[in-house]
Tab-separated table of C-alpha atoms in Angstrom:
chain	number	residue	atom	x	y	z
A	109	MET	CA	0.000	0.000	0.000
A	110	GLU	CA	1.372	3.376	-0.943
A	111	ARG	CA	1.822	6.020	1.661
A	112	ARG	CA	0.083	9.162	0.801
A	113	LEU	CA	0.587	12.685	2.086
A	114	PRO	CA	-2.396	14.463	3.645
A	115	SER	CA	-2.797	16.296	0.396
A	116	GLY	CA	-3.268	12.968	-1.268
A	117	ARG	CA	0.008	13.166	-3.196
A	118	LYS	CA	2.402	10.263	-3.448
A	119	PHE	CA	5.466	10.779	-1.228
A	120	PHE	CA	7.747	10.391	-4.213
A	121	ARG	CA	6.960	11.003	-7.768
A	122	LYS	CA	9.096	10.235	-10.743
A	123	GLY	CA	10.107	13.883	-11.008
A	124	ASP	CA	11.312	13.897	-7.410
A	125	LEU	CA	13.530	10.881	-7.973
A	126	VAL	CA	15.059	12.639	-10.940
A	127	ALA	CA	15.665	15.692	-8.737
A	128	VAL	CA	17.346	13.527	-6.073
A	129	ALA	CA	19.515	11.836	-8.716
A	130	VAL	CA	20.559	15.233	-10.054
A	131	LEU	CA	21.458	16.371	-6.522
A	132	VAL	CA	23.519	13.252	-5.842
A	133	ILE	CA	25.358	13.681	-9.132
A	134	ALA	CA	25.937	17.349	-8.359
A	135	ALA	CA	27.315	16.454	-4.928
A	136	LEU	CA	29.623	13.853	-6.446
A	137	ALA	CA	30.833	16.434	-8.932
A	138	VAL	CA	31.570	18.878	-6.108
A	139	TRP	CA	33.399	16.099	-4.238
A	140	THR	CA	35.525	15.227	-7.254
A	141	GLY	CA	36.284	18.908	-7.646
A	142	LEU	CA	37.318	19.085	-3.977
A	143	LEU	CA	39.612	16.103	-4.412
A	144	PHE	CA	41.394	17.768	-7.299
A	145	ALA	CA	41.547	21.065	-5.481
A	146	SER	CA	42.986	19.420	-2.369
A	147	SER	CA	45.784	17.722	-4.290
A	148	GLY	CA	46.909	21.151	-5.414
A	149	GLU	CA	46.165	22.819	-2.135
A	150	HIS	CA	49.664	22.993	-0.664
A	151	MET	CA	51.595	23.376	-3.885
A	152	THR	CA	54.129	26.166	-3.874
A	153	VAL	CA	56.366	27.212	-6.720
A	154	GLN	CA	59.792	28.247	-5.471
A	155	ILE	CA	62.092	30.285	-7.667
A	156	TYR	CA	65.760	30.465	-6.736
A	157	SER	CA	68.260	32.808	-8.355
A	158	ASP	CA	71.979	32.680	-7.467
A	159	ASN	CA	71.262	30.306	-4.554
A	160	GLU	CA	68.746	32.737	-3.007
A	161	LEU	CA	65.002	32.159	-2.797
A	162	PHE	CA	63.698	34.924	-5.040
A	163	LEU	CA	59.961	34.254	-5.103
A	164	GLN	CA	57.328	31.817	-3.836
A	165	ILE	CA	53.947	31.502	-5.482
A	166	SER	CA	51.083	29.301	-4.362
A	167	LEU	CA	49.296	27.266	-6.971
A	168	PRO	CA	46.681	27.655	-8.315
A	169	ALA	CA	47.684	31.123	-9.463
A	170	GLU	CA	46.621	33.550	-12.153
A	171	ASP	CA	48.354	33.448	-15.515
A	172	GLN	CA	51.371	35.729	-15.352
A	173	THR	CA	54.903	36.400	-16.560
A	174	ILE	CA	57.776	36.594	-14.081
A	175	SER	CA	61.059	38.308	-14.892
A	176	ILE	CA	64.110	37.460	-12.815
A	177	PRO	CA	66.148	40.560	-11.928
A	178	ASP	CA	69.606	40.733	-13.551
A	179	LYS	CA	68.880	37.651	-15.677
A	180	GLN	CA	67.722	37.403	-19.237
A	181	LEU	CA	65.179	34.834	-18.211
A	182	ALA	CA	61.405	35.087	-18.074
A	183	LEU	CA	59.063	32.521	-16.579
A	184	GLU	CA	55.407	32.085	-17.321
A	185	ILE	CA	52.549	30.691	-15.302
A	186	LYS	CA	49.792	29.490	-17.563
A	187	ASN	CA	46.912	27.204	-16.577
A	188	ASN	CA	48.615	26.640	-13.201
A	189	ARG	CA	51.767	25.306	-14.813
A	190	ILE	CA	55.101	27.092	-14.832
A	191	GLY	CA	57.752	27.089	-17.523
A	192	VAL	CA	60.481	29.147	-19.158
A	193	LEU	CA	59.086	31.686	-21.594
A	194	GLU	CA	62.317	33.298	-22.736
A	195	THR	CA	65.989	32.783	-21.960
A	196	ASP	CA	69.313	33.953	-23.334
A	197	CYS	CA	71.227	30.834	-22.247
A	198	PRO	CA	73.121	28.954	-24.962
A	199	ASP	CA	71.684	25.467	-24.482
A	200	HIS	CA	68.009	26.212	-23.719
A	201	THR	CA	67.886	23.062	-21.582
A	202	CYS	CA	65.580	24.884	-19.186
A	203	LYS	CA	63.121	25.724	-21.929
A	204	LYS	CA	63.196	22.172	-23.256
A	205	THR	CA	62.112	20.944	-19.828
A	206	GLY	CA	58.703	22.376	-20.651
A	207	TYR	CA	55.988	23.343	-18.171
A	208	ILE	CA	55.815	21.720	-14.752
A	209	SER	CA	52.889	21.369	-12.367
A	210	ARG	CA	53.531	18.454	-9.988
A	211	PRO	CA	55.309	18.457	-6.610
A	212	GLY	CA	58.929	17.389	-6.925
A	213	GLN	CA	59.313	18.631	-10.490
A	214	SER	CA	61.937	21.247	-11.265
A	215	ILE	CA	63.406	23.374	-14.023
A	216	ILE	CA	67.100	24.192	-13.827
A	217	CYS	CA	68.860	26.853	-15.872
A	218	LEU	CA	72.558	26.306	-15.235
A	219	PRO	CA	73.969	29.296	-17.162
A	220	ASN	CA	71.566	31.693	-15.403
A	221	ARG	CA	71.831	29.889	-12.058
A	222	VAL	CA	68.053	29.775	-11.723
A	223	VAL	CA	65.969	26.932	-10.289
A	224	VAL	CA	62.205	26.648	-10.392
A	225	GLN	CA	60.732	23.876	-8.326
A	226	ILE	CA	57.408	22.783	-7.009
A	227	ALA	CA	57.712	22.082	-3.306
A	228	GLY	CA	56.391	18.924	-1.774
A	229	GLN	CA	56.982	15.229	-2.043
A	230	SER	CA	56.777	13.843	-5.530
A	231	ASP	CA	53.432	12.212	-6.217
A	232	THR	CA	54.804	10.255	-9.152
A	233	ASP	CA	55.777	7.124	-7.320
A	234	SER	CA	58.889	6.475	-9.355
A	235	GLY	CA	60.888	5.444	-6.291
A	236	ILE	CA	63.939	7.239	-7.690
A	237	ASP	CA	65.991	9.354	-5.274
A	238	ALA	CA	68.362	10.934	-7.795
A	239	ILE	CA	69.128	10.782	-11.504
A	240	ALA	CA	72.620	9.977	-12.717
A	241	GLY	CA	73.390	11.697	-15.973
B	64	MET	CA	-1.695	28.790	-0.200
B	65	ALA	CA	-2.966	25.277	0.070
B	66	LYS	CA	-0.630	24.254	-2.701
B	67	ALA	CA	2.435	25.683	-0.912
B	68	LYS	CA	1.486	23.947	2.336
B	69	SER	CA	1.245	20.560	0.662
B	70	LYS	CA	4.818	20.948	-0.720
B	71	LEU	CA	6.456	21.652	2.655
B	72	PRO	CA	7.162	18.044	3.824
B	73	TYR	CA	8.431	17.261	0.387
B	74	ILE	CA	10.912	20.172	0.514
B	75	ILE	CA	12.048	19.187	4.024
B	76	THR	CA	12.682	15.616	2.870
B	77	LEU	CA	14.752	16.886	-0.040
B	78	LEU	CA	16.718	19.167	2.257
B	79	PHE	CA	17.517	16.217	4.519
B	80	LEU	CA	18.682	14.230	1.553
B	81	VAL	CA	20.931	17.056	0.422
B	82	LEU	CA	22.343	17.413	3.938
B	83	ALA	CA	22.954	13.675	4.107
B	84	VAL	CA	24.876	13.699	0.822
B	85	VAL	CA	26.884	16.767	1.860
B	86	GLY	CA	27.615	15.050	5.193
B	87	VAL	CA	28.904	11.916	3.493
B	88	VAL	CA	31.028	13.958	1.089
B	89	TRP	CA	32.458	15.946	3.992
B	90	ALA	CA	33.199	12.806	6.013
B	91	VAL	CA	34.965	11.144	3.076
B	92	GLN	CA	36.875	14.332	2.456
B	93	MET	CA	38.062	14.446	6.080
B	94	THR	CA	39.242	10.844	5.953
B	95	LYS	CA	41.105	11.601	2.754
B	96	THR	CA	42.787	14.674	4.241
B	97	GLY	CA	43.677	12.654	7.322
B	98	HIS	CA	45.557	10.151	5.162
B	99	ASP	CA	47.525	12.915	3.481
B	100	THR	CA	49.057	14.085	6.741
B	101	PRO	CA	52.215	12.083	7.456
B	102	PRO	CA	52.344	10.258	10.797
B	103	ALA	CA	54.189	12.204	13.465
B	104	ASN	CA	57.001	9.654	13.726
B	105	GLU	CA	57.835	9.570	10.010
B	106	ILE	CA	61.378	10.705	9.265
B	107	VAL	CA	61.396	13.271	6.530
B	108	ALA	CA	64.513	13.650	4.408
B	109	LYS	CA	66.569	16.760	4.970
B	110	THR	CA	67.745	18.332	1.766
B	111	GLY	CA	69.890	21.165	0.524
B	112	GLN	CA	70.671	22.596	-2.887
B	113	LYS	CA	73.092	25.061	-4.392
B	114	PHE	CA	74.691	26.142	-7.650
B	115	LEU	CA	78.319	25.180	-7.214
B	116	MET	CA	81.222	24.158	-9.447
B	117	ASP	CA	79.326	25.221	-12.582
B	118	THR	CA	76.507	22.825	-11.810
B	119	PHE	CA	73.469	22.271	-9.605
B	120	VAL	CA	74.249	20.379	-6.413
B	121	THR	CA	71.634	18.665	-4.242
B	122	GLN	CA	72.011	16.742	-0.993
B	123	THR	CA	69.702	14.437	0.946
B	124	THR	CA	69.999	12.742	4.313
B	125	TYR	CA	67.636	10.900	6.650
B	126	ASP	CA	69.976	11.421	9.595
B	127	LYS	CA	67.881	11.844	12.743
B	128	SER	CA	70.198	14.193	14.608
B	129	GLY	CA	68.820	17.706	14.986
B	130	ASP	CA	71.713	19.379	13.209
B	131	ALA	CA	71.665	17.305	10.005
B	132	GLU	CA	70.784	20.373	7.955
B	133	GLN	CA	73.782	22.264	9.335
B	134	LYS	CA	75.948	19.287	8.467
B	135	LEU	CA	74.756	19.421	4.865
B	136	ALA	CA	75.524	23.155	4.899
B	137	GLN	CA	79.062	22.330	6.054
B	138	VAL	CA	79.460	20.041	3.042
B	139	PHE	CA	78.366	22.894	0.768
B	140	ASP	CA	80.888	25.161	2.499
B	141	MET	CA	83.648	22.609	1.955
B	142	LEU	CA	82.738	22.387	-1.750
B	143	THR	CA	82.638	26.182	-2.038
B	144	GLU	CA	86.188	26.305	-0.649
B	145	PHE	CA	87.249	23.561	-3.059
B	146	GLU	CA	85.723	25.462	-5.978
B	147	LYS	CA	87.711	28.560	-4.986
B	148	LYS	CA	90.869	26.483	-5.428
B	149	VAL	CA	90.112	24.694	-8.681
B	150	SER	CA	87.815	26.944	-10.726
B	151	MET	CA	89.119	28.294	-14.014
B	152	HIS	CA	86.593	31.134	-13.715
B	153	ILE	CA	87.913	32.408	-10.397
B	154	PRO	CA	91.115	34.416	-11.097
B	155	SER	CA	92.458	33.880	-7.580
B	156	SER	CA	92.089	30.069	-7.715
B	157	GLU	CA	95.167	27.868	-7.562
B	158	ILE	CA	94.377	26.504	-11.024
B	159	SER	CA	94.098	30.051	-12.447
B	160	LYS	CA	97.451	30.914	-10.851
B	161	ILE	CA	99.092	27.800	-12.306
B	162	ASN	CA	97.672	28.625	-15.759
B	163	ALA	CA	98.676	32.304	-15.527
B	164	GLY	CA	102.150	31.278	-14.414
B	165	ALA	CA	102.649	28.767	-17.253
B	166	GLY	CA	106.210	28.918	-18.575
B	167	VAL	CA	107.102	31.404	-15.853
B	168	SER	CA	106.478	30.411	-12.254
B	169	VAL	CA	106.407	27.382	-10.018
B	170	ILE	CA	103.227	27.503	-7.913
B	171	LYS	CA	102.774	26.143	-4.415
B	172	VAL	CA	99.337	24.498	-4.096
B	173	SER	CA	97.123	22.904	-1.444
B	174	PRO	CA	97.469	19.134	-0.894
B	175	GLU	CA	94.083	18.329	-2.460
B	176	VAL	CA	94.795	20.313	-5.624
B	177	TYR	CA	98.201	18.670	-5.842
B	178	GLU	CA	96.716	15.188	-5.502
B	179	LEU	CA	93.969	15.985	-8.014
B	180	VAL	CA	96.411	17.305	-10.639
B	181	LYS	CA	98.952	14.555	-10.038
B	182	ARG	CA	96.451	11.738	-10.418
B	183	SER	CA	94.710	13.423	-13.356
B	184	ARG	CA	98.065	13.815	-15.086
B	185	GLU	CA	98.785	10.091	-14.680
B	186	LEU	CA	95.316	9.156	-15.930
B	187	SER	CA	95.661	11.521	-18.907
B	188	LEU	CA	98.917	9.830	-19.920
B	189	LYS	CA	97.279	6.397	-19.620
B	190	SER	CA	94.197	7.356	-21.681
B	191	LYS	CA	95.838	6.773	-25.073
B	192	GLY	CA	95.097	10.319	-26.145
B	193	LYS	CA	91.401	10.229	-25.280
B	194	PHE	CA	91.638	12.477	-22.247
B	195	ASP	CA	93.906	15.299	-21.175
B	196	ILE	CA	93.580	17.748	-18.285
B	197	THR	CA	95.614	20.334	-20.208
B	198	ILE	CA	92.829	20.666	-22.768
B	199	GLY	CA	92.125	24.204	-21.476
B	200	PRO	CA	93.120	26.181	-24.629
B	201	LEU	CA	90.738	24.079	-26.772
B	202	VAL	CA	87.885	24.334	-24.262
B	203	LYS	CA	88.280	28.122	-24.256
B	204	ALA	CA	88.444	28.381	-28.059
B	205	TRP	CA	85.222	26.391	-28.526
B	206	GLY	CA	83.455	27.926	-25.528
B	207	ILE	CA	80.805	25.228	-25.726
B	208	THR	CA	79.522	25.807	-22.206
B	209	THR	CA	79.712	29.594	-22.457
B	210	ASP	CA	77.283	32.224	-23.759
B	211	SER	CA	79.189	32.507	-27.035
B	212	PRO	CA	80.206	29.091	-28.384
B	213	ARG	CA	81.857	29.008	-31.811
B	214	VAL	CA	83.552	26.686	-34.267
B	215	PRO	CA	87.232	27.734	-34.432
B	216	ASP	CA	88.883	27.531	-37.850
B	217	GLU	CA	91.166	24.627	-38.724
B	218	GLU	CA	94.421	26.574	-38.405
B	219	GLU	CA	93.509	27.751	-34.940
B	220	ILE	CA	92.654	24.199	-33.830
B	221	LYS	CA	95.918	22.805	-35.210
B	222	LYS	CA	97.835	25.417	-33.273
B	223	LEU	CA	95.913	24.784	-30.044
B	224	VAL	CA	96.225	20.973	-30.187
B	225	LYS	CA	100.016	21.389	-29.946
B	226	ARG	CA	99.617	23.183	-26.633
B	227	VAL	CA	97.838	20.223	-25.057
B	228	GLY	CA	99.943	17.666	-23.203
B	229	ALA	CA	99.729	16.526	-19.592
B	230	SER	CA	103.368	15.384	-19.711
B	231	LYS	CA	104.323	19.064	-19.718
B	232	ILE	CA	103.086	19.415	-16.125
B	233	THR	CA	106.038	19.305	-13.742
B	234	LEU	CA	105.324	18.187	-10.190
B	235	HIS	CA	107.411	18.417	-7.057
B	236	ASP	CA	106.123	16.050	-4.365
B	237	LYS	CA	108.207	17.420	-1.517
B	238	ASN	CA	107.479	21.093	-2.129
B	239	VAL	CA	103.883	20.427	-3.269
B	240	THR	CA	104.407	22.667	-6.289
B	241	LEU	CA	103.231	22.588	-9.890
B	242	TYR	CA	104.700	24.096	-13.008
B	243	LEU	CA	103.503	24.162	-16.622
B	244	SER	CA	106.475	24.175	-18.977
B	245	ASP	CA	104.581	25.461	-22.063
B	246	PRO	CA	103.653	29.148	-21.612
B	247	TYR	CA	100.445	28.680	-23.638
B	248	MET	CA	99.126	25.561	-21.964
B	249	GLU	CA	96.223	25.508	-19.507
B	250	ILE	CA	94.797	22.997	-17.072
B	251	ASP	CA	91.019	22.390	-17.201
B	252	LEU	CA	89.702	20.054	-14.522
B	253	GLY	CA	86.155	19.929	-15.931
B	254	GLY	CA	86.393	16.195	-16.620
B	255	VAL	CA	87.568	15.178	-13.142
B	256	ALA	CA	86.754	17.856	-10.567
B	257	LYS	CA	83.193	16.700	-9.806
B	258	GLY	CA	84.231	13.089	-9.340
B	259	TYR	CA	87.064	14.132	-7.079
B	260	ALA	CA	84.656	16.414	-5.204
B	261	CYS	CA	82.546	13.296	-4.515
B	262	ASP	CA	85.636	11.742	-2.892
B	263	LEU	CA	86.020	14.830	-0.706
B	264	VAL	CA	82.317	14.680	0.206
B	265	ARG	CA	82.646	11.042	1.278
B	266	GLU	CA	85.429	12.054	3.695
B	267	LYS	CA	83.352	14.981	4.956
B	268	TYR	CA	80.251	12.806	5.543
B	269	LYS	CA	82.406	10.424	7.573
B	270	GLU	CA	83.922	13.269	9.572
B	271	LEU	CA	80.487	14.762	10.302
B	272	GLY	CA	79.161	11.383	11.441
B	273	LEU	CA	76.081	11.330	9.243
B	274	THR	CA	74.212	8.005	9.204
B	275	ASP	CA	73.478	8.265	5.489
B	276	GLY	CA	73.711	10.789	2.729
B	277	MET	CA	73.435	11.401	-0.958
B	278	ILE	CA	74.898	14.157	-3.087
B	279	SER	CA	74.379	14.872	-6.756
B	280	LEU	CA	76.761	17.266	-8.459
B	281	GLY	CA	74.903	17.807	-11.701
B	282	GLY	CA	74.229	14.077	-12.066
B	283	ASN	CA	77.509	12.836	-10.603
B	284	ILE	CA	76.345	11.044	-7.504
B	285	TYR	CA	77.797	9.755	-4.281
B	286	SER	CA	75.643	8.113	-1.657
B	287	PHE	CA	76.132	5.943	1.386
B	288	GLY	CA	73.974	4.290	4.023
B	289	LYS	CA	70.278	3.535	3.990
B	290	LYS	CA	67.189	5.708	3.883
B	291	ALA	CA	64.770	5.992	6.826
B	292	ASP	CA	62.783	2.999	5.577
B	293	GLY	CA	65.923	0.827	5.555
B	294	THR	CA	66.257	0.639	1.776
B	295	ALA	CA	69.174	1.847	-0.326
B	296	TYR	CA	68.918	5.026	-2.340
B	297	THR	CA	67.640	4.323	-5.826
B	298	ILE	CA	69.528	5.994	-8.642
B	299	GLY	CA	67.766	6.496	-11.954
B	300	LEU	CA	69.818	6.486	-15.150
B	301	ARG	CA	69.092	9.452	-17.369
B	302	ASP	CA	67.600	8.666	-20.762
B	303	PRO	CA	70.094	10.318	-23.158
B	304	TYR	CA	67.312	10.793	-25.713
B	305	GLY	CA	64.673	11.985	-23.246
B	306	ALA	CA	63.989	14.998	-21.072
B	307	ALA	CA	65.880	15.789	-17.875
B	308	GLU	CA	63.585	13.634	-15.737
B	309	ASP	CA	63.356	10.636	-18.065
B	310	THR	CA	65.246	7.499	-17.135
B	311	TYR	CA	65.798	4.176	-18.898
B	312	GLY	CA	66.704	2.144	-15.845
B	313	ASN	CA	67.809	2.303	-12.260
B	314	ILE	CA	70.193	0.767	-9.759
B	315	ALA	CA	70.331	0.479	-5.983
B	316	ALA	CA	73.000	2.952	-4.879
B	317	PRO	CA	76.127	0.944	-4.101
B	318	ASP	CA	77.938	3.286	-1.633
B	319	LYS	CA	80.138	4.347	-4.533
B	320	VAL	CA	80.537	7.294	-6.858
B	321	ILE	CA	78.437	7.221	-10.023
B	322	ALA	CA	79.731	9.415	-12.848
B	323	THR	CA	78.120	9.805	-16.262
B	324	THR	CA	79.184	11.368	-19.550
B	325	GLY	CA	76.949	11.848	-22.566
B	326	GLY	CA	76.685	14.060	-25.603
B	327	TYR	CA	73.253	15.281	-24.490
B	328	GLU	CA	74.640	17.122	-21.453
B	329	ARG	CA	76.094	20.295	-22.918
B	330	TYR	CA	76.355	21.142	-26.571
B	331	PHE	CA	75.587	23.800	-29.138
B	332	GLU	CA	74.263	23.672	-32.670
B	333	GLN	CA	75.440	25.579	-35.703
B	334	ASP	CA	74.375	25.123	-39.316
B	335	GLY	CA	72.476	21.993	-38.359
B	336	LYS	CA	75.501	20.323	-36.775
B	337	LYS	CA	75.678	19.435	-33.113
B	338	TYR	CA	78.902	20.142	-31.215
B	339	ILE	CA	79.126	18.358	-27.871
B	340	HIS	CA	81.205	19.470	-24.889
B	341	VAL	CA	83.550	16.440	-24.881
B	342	LEU	CA	86.612	17.409	-26.923
B	343	ASP	CA	89.176	15.033	-28.412
B	344	PRO	CA	92.614	16.243	-27.241
B	345	LYS	CA	94.270	14.812	-30.369
B	346	THR	CA	92.023	16.257	-33.086
B	347	GLY	CA	90.847	19.327	-31.206
B	348	TYR	CA	87.249	18.665	-32.298
B	349	PRO	CA	84.232	17.460	-30.324
B	350	VAL	CA	84.140	13.693	-29.929
B	351	GLU	CA	81.871	11.812	-32.322
B	352	SER	CA	81.014	8.725	-30.328
B	353	ASP	CA	78.836	5.729	-31.170
B	354	LEU	CA	77.836	5.807	-27.517
B	355	ALA	CA	75.066	8.020	-26.155
B	356	ALA	CA	75.973	7.817	-22.471
B	357	VAL	CA	78.516	6.062	-20.273
B	358	THR	CA	78.041	5.652	-16.522
B	359	VAL	CA	80.969	4.462	-14.416
B	360	ILE	CA	80.543	3.314	-10.817
B	361	SER	CA	83.576	3.172	-8.563
B	362	GLU	CA	84.743	3.714	-4.996
B	363	ASP	CA	87.241	6.081	-6.581
B	364	GLY	CA	85.258	9.153	-7.673
B	365	LEU	CA	88.101	10.719	-9.621
B	366	LEU	CA	88.592	7.482	-11.557
B	367	ALA	CA	84.836	7.177	-12.219
B	368	ASP	CA	84.628	10.722	-13.603
B	369	PHE	CA	87.762	10.276	-15.737
B	370	LEU	CA	86.608	6.897	-17.072
B	371	SER	CA	83.084	7.993	-17.973
B	372	THR	CA	84.580	10.691	-20.222
B	373	THR	CA	87.386	8.522	-21.581
B	374	LEU	CA	85.240	5.456	-22.332
B	375	PHE	CA	82.591	7.660	-23.932
B	376	ALA	CA	85.254	9.227	-26.162
B	377	ALA	CA	86.870	5.852	-26.916
B	378	GLY	CA	83.620	4.448	-28.333
B	379	LYS	CA	81.803	1.141	-28.160
B	380	THR	CA	84.503	-1.280	-29.319
B	381	ALA	CA	87.081	-0.004	-26.842
B	382	LEU	CA	84.458	0.162	-24.108
B	383	LEU	CA	83.440	-3.463	-24.552
B	384	GLU	CA	87.091	-4.554	-24.357
B	385	ASN	CA	87.479	-2.800	-21.004
B	386	ILE	CA	84.006	-3.204	-19.524
B	387	ASN	CA	84.922	-5.730	-16.814
B	388	ASN	CA	87.421	-4.521	-14.260
B	389	GLU	CA	87.695	-5.029	-10.519
B	390	LYS	CA	88.007	-1.294	-9.882
B	391	PHE	CA	84.784	-0.158	-11.528
B	392	ASP	CA	81.440	-1.058	-13.082
B	393	VAL	CA	79.993	0.290	-16.324
B	394	ILE	CA	76.506	0.961	-17.667
B	395	ALA	CA	76.674	2.209	-21.254
B	396	VAL	CA	74.087	3.053	-23.902
B	397	ASP	CA	74.930	3.174	-27.599
B	398	THR	CA	73.276	5.383	-30.192
B	399	GLU	CA	70.915	2.539	-31.092
B	400	ARG	CA	69.754	2.336	-27.476
B	401	ASN	CA	71.406	-0.962	-26.669
B	402	ILE	CA	72.518	-1.189	-23.052
B	403	TYR	CA	75.850	-2.732	-22.040
B	404	LEU	CA	76.497	-3.778	-18.448
B	405	SER	CA	79.638	-4.922	-16.677
B	406	ASP	CA	79.225	-8.212	-14.782
B	407	GLY	CA	79.327	-6.521	-11.370
B	408	ILE	CA	76.238	-4.367	-11.971
B	409	LYS	CA	73.995	-6.888	-13.743
B	410	ASP	CA	72.153	-7.971	-10.578
B	411	SER	CA	71.422	-4.422	-9.455
B	412	PHE	CA	70.341	-2.974	-12.807
B	413	VAL	CA	66.618	-2.703	-13.551
B	414	LEU	CA	65.501	-1.839	-17.074
B	415	THR	CA	62.464	0.432	-16.784
B	416	ASN	CA	62.068	1.765	-20.326
B	417	LYS	CA	61.562	-1.508	-22.170
B	418	THR	CA	59.877	0.203	-25.103
B	419	ASP	CA	62.908	2.116	-26.347
B	420	TYR	CA	65.822	0.262	-24.767
B	421	ARG	CA	67.124	-3.292	-24.783
B	422	LEU	CA	69.913	-5.119	-23.016
B	423	ALA	CA	72.678	-6.132	-25.404
B	424	GLU	CA	73.694	-9.793	-25.438
């Protein structure tokens, strides 16, 4: 026997179930979003120049260009990733590294003595402590 | 009015449902965050980094003593002092003084510089012309690691090759002095200084009483002891055809120095031709090797650094003739991505990039 509200309506109608389903899906979406946001929550980009910490930026951050004083080197943050935009160094190794966004990743420009790194333990479980090369 | 009243329980029910879902999401989120926080007793590695000796130097230790970070700083200080003695770019360094005094003055040097030059001279003479620490004039002419690299003309190279020759270094053991007999010759320790620095670091780690430690001088590595979890440090081997973080294999760090030479490290391009930083002392031109990278593992850091360069320059045939030796182990990659291992490293080596690389028979 179906329960009926005093008004005589069914407690649930098809439309209500749809509404509940939509809410559950929406909540799941928010949760997924939170998960992603939390993995980036404590990420900090550290920029060192001549062995000194020059700048720290928390990610996510707005798109921007960062010039390093006294160096012909410009960095760019785009879509929460950081990379070398322009450099005058001869080998361009730093630029070839591309854009980084995960903890533990780094960009090193030897000729300019600049390091960009994302603080935090590496989440890529490579198990490697150092690279010989 | 009546319509609105009849909807009230329905709205309340929905609200409860929403709250329930939000509650569950929140609870799951809290659990998740809880897992992300490391347990209080976990030992976190202490690290340090610095540009030194024309490269990027990083250190790691899991030593539990409160002053481990200061100890790492002391190692950096020691290396900074060493750099002041051996750098070609520092005019007041002992090496600069020896070079400036070539053909003119006998220079008194510190014991470590003396040992480094003496051993490097012997190794140069044994290398069958593949390595020479008096390659300075050629390195300067090419300027491959500088802002303005260039291809010197043939006449210039012919002239400069004649200036190279480690036998022209005169040593005096008792007085700890060095003298270069050719006024135009110059010592360049680029091929041995980092390996020797690893030897100095090993002594310093011992002196400081660290329980474990790892240092990488631009990819030349020394490590000893175990990490907090009781395992050895794992050393990845750089993929010579990949990006800086790509590796083709790895080994468990063997409490030895690991030195690598490859054409991918430092080079410049002109008119579509690639000029690598390893120069042939006999021809005066960059080495054209059929090897892409050579890694040498030895208790003797200076030897490891010297051999990685020399075996790389010597090429595959010579490498395979000398691959097994009680003093060192070798991991080499040729330009076709075949991997060659000495017998002593076969058990430790793990091939991780099986798509592009294969172990040679």
